Amino acid sequence: MLKMIIGKLSQLCAYTHIWKVISDLLNNEGLSEQTKAGRNIALLGFFCPFFWYALLTGASREVVIMHAIHSSIVLLIGIVIIFVSIRK
């Protein structure tokens, strides 16, 4: 039961999607699906609820910067995946 719950929760994590897309890119599987997945990862980075919550609730500057950096990294990974899949 706990293993199933953890499995479902891990599917919501951006890094799980990033890992799946990168492994698909390395195995040359479904390029159009990879492009869509890259788009979704980039959107996850842009619309990261942790960043927007920290920004809109007036969290400290350090917390907002930390979430902004994390969101930017996820956004950039998504954009890189899009470009790599389009080039192939």
Protein backbone atom coordinates (compact mmCIF):
# COMPACT_ATOMS: atom_id res chain seq x y z
CA MET A 1 0.00 0.00 0.00
CA LEU A 2 2.73 2.47 0.98
CA LYS A 3 4.78 1.49 -2.06
CA MET A 4 1.79 2.25 -4.29
CA ILE A 5 1.27 5.67 -2.67
CA ILE A 6 4.94 6.56 -3.04
CA GLY A 7 4.84 5.42 -6.67
CA LYS A 8 1.83 7.65 -7.38
CA LEU A 9 3.44 10.64 -5.64
CA SER A 10 6.71 10.17 -7.52
CA GLN A 11 4.81 10.51 -10.81
CA LEU A 12 3.99 14.10 -9.81
CA CYS A 13 7.64 15.07 -9.40
CA ALA A 14 9.27 17.08 -12.20
CA TYR A 15 12.50 15.11 -11.82
CA THR A 16 10.67 11.84 -12.53
CA HIS A 17 9.46 13.30 -15.83
CA ILE A 18 12.92 14.67 -16.61
CA TRP A 19 14.54 11.27 -16.00
CA LYS A 20 11.99 9.50 -18.21
CA VAL A 21 12.42 11.94 -21.09
CA ILE A 22 16.22 11.87 -20.92
CA SER A 23 16.24 8.07 -20.94
CA ASP A 24 13.84 8.11 -23.92
CA LEU A 25 16.09 10.61 -25.72
CA LEU A 26 19.09 8.38 -25.21
CA ASN A 27 17.14 5.38 -26.53
CA ASN A 28 15.72 7.33 -29.55
CA GLU A 29 12.11 6.65 -28.60
CA GLY A 30 9.11 8.73 -29.69
CA LEU A 31 10.57 12.10 -30.56
CA SER A 32 7.22 13.87 -30.73
CA GLU A 33 6.40 12.52 -27.28
CA GLN A 34 9.75 13.80 -26.04
CA THR A 35 8.99 17.26 -27.39
CA LYS A 36 5.65 17.26 -25.59
CA ALA A 37 7.30 16.03 -22.40
CA GLY A 38 9.95 18.78 -22.66
CA ARG A 39 7.19 21.33 -23.05
CA ASN A 40 5.42 19.95 -19.98
CA ILE A 41 8.62 20.02 -17.92
CA ALA A 42 9.28 23.62 -18.99
CA LEU A 43 5.74 24.54 -17.98
CA LEU A 44 6.23 22.81 -14.63
CA GLY A 45 9.27 24.99 -14.07
CA PHE A 46 7.44 28.18 -15.03
CA PHE A 47 4.26 27.47 -13.07
CA CYS A 48 6.02 25.90 -10.05
CA PRO A 49 3.54 26.28 -7.18
CA PHE A 50 6.31 26.52 -4.57
CA PHE A 51 7.83 29.57 -6.29
CA TRP A 52 4.55 31.36 -6.85
CA TYR A 53 3.33 30.61 -3.32
CA ALA A 54 6.57 31.97 -1.84
CA LEU A 55 6.43 35.04 -4.07
CA LEU A 56 2.78 35.86 -3.47
CA THR A 57 2.78 35.22 0.29
CA GLY A 58 5.73 37.49 0.97
CA ALA A 59 8.30 34.86 1.93
CA SER A 60 11.82 36.03 2.66
CA ARG A 61 14.02 37.07 -0.21
CA GLU A 62 16.28 34.04 0.22
CA VAL A 63 13.35 31.61 -0.01
CA VAL A 64 11.97 33.30 -3.14
CA ILE A 65 15.43 33.27 -4.76
CA MET A 66 15.93 29.59 -3.90
CA HIS A 67 12.57 28.66 -5.47
CA ALA A 68 13.27 30.91 -8.48
CA ILE A 69 16.61 29.18 -9.09
CA HIS A 70 15.04 25.73 -8.77
CA SER A 71 12.17 26.65 -11.09
CA SER A 72 14.58 28.15 -13.61
CA ILE A 73 16.66 24.97 -13.66
CA VAL A 74 13.58 22.84 -14.34
CA LEU A 75 12.43 25.32 -17.02
CA LEU A 76 15.83 25.25 -18.74
CA ILE A 77 15.99 21.44 -18.64
CA GLY A 78 12.59 21.35 -20.36
CA ILE A 79 13.74 23.78 -23.04
CA VAL A 80 16.94 21.78 -23.65
CA ILE A 81 14.87 18.59 -24.02
CA ILE A 82 12.62 20.33 -26.55
CA PHE A 83 15.57 21.49 -28.65
CA VAL A 84 17.38 18.15 -28.50
CA SER A 85 14.25 16.24 -29.54
CA ILE A 86 13.55 18.66 -32.39
CA ARG A 87 17.13 18.40 -33.67
CA LYS A 88 16.84 14.62 -33.85
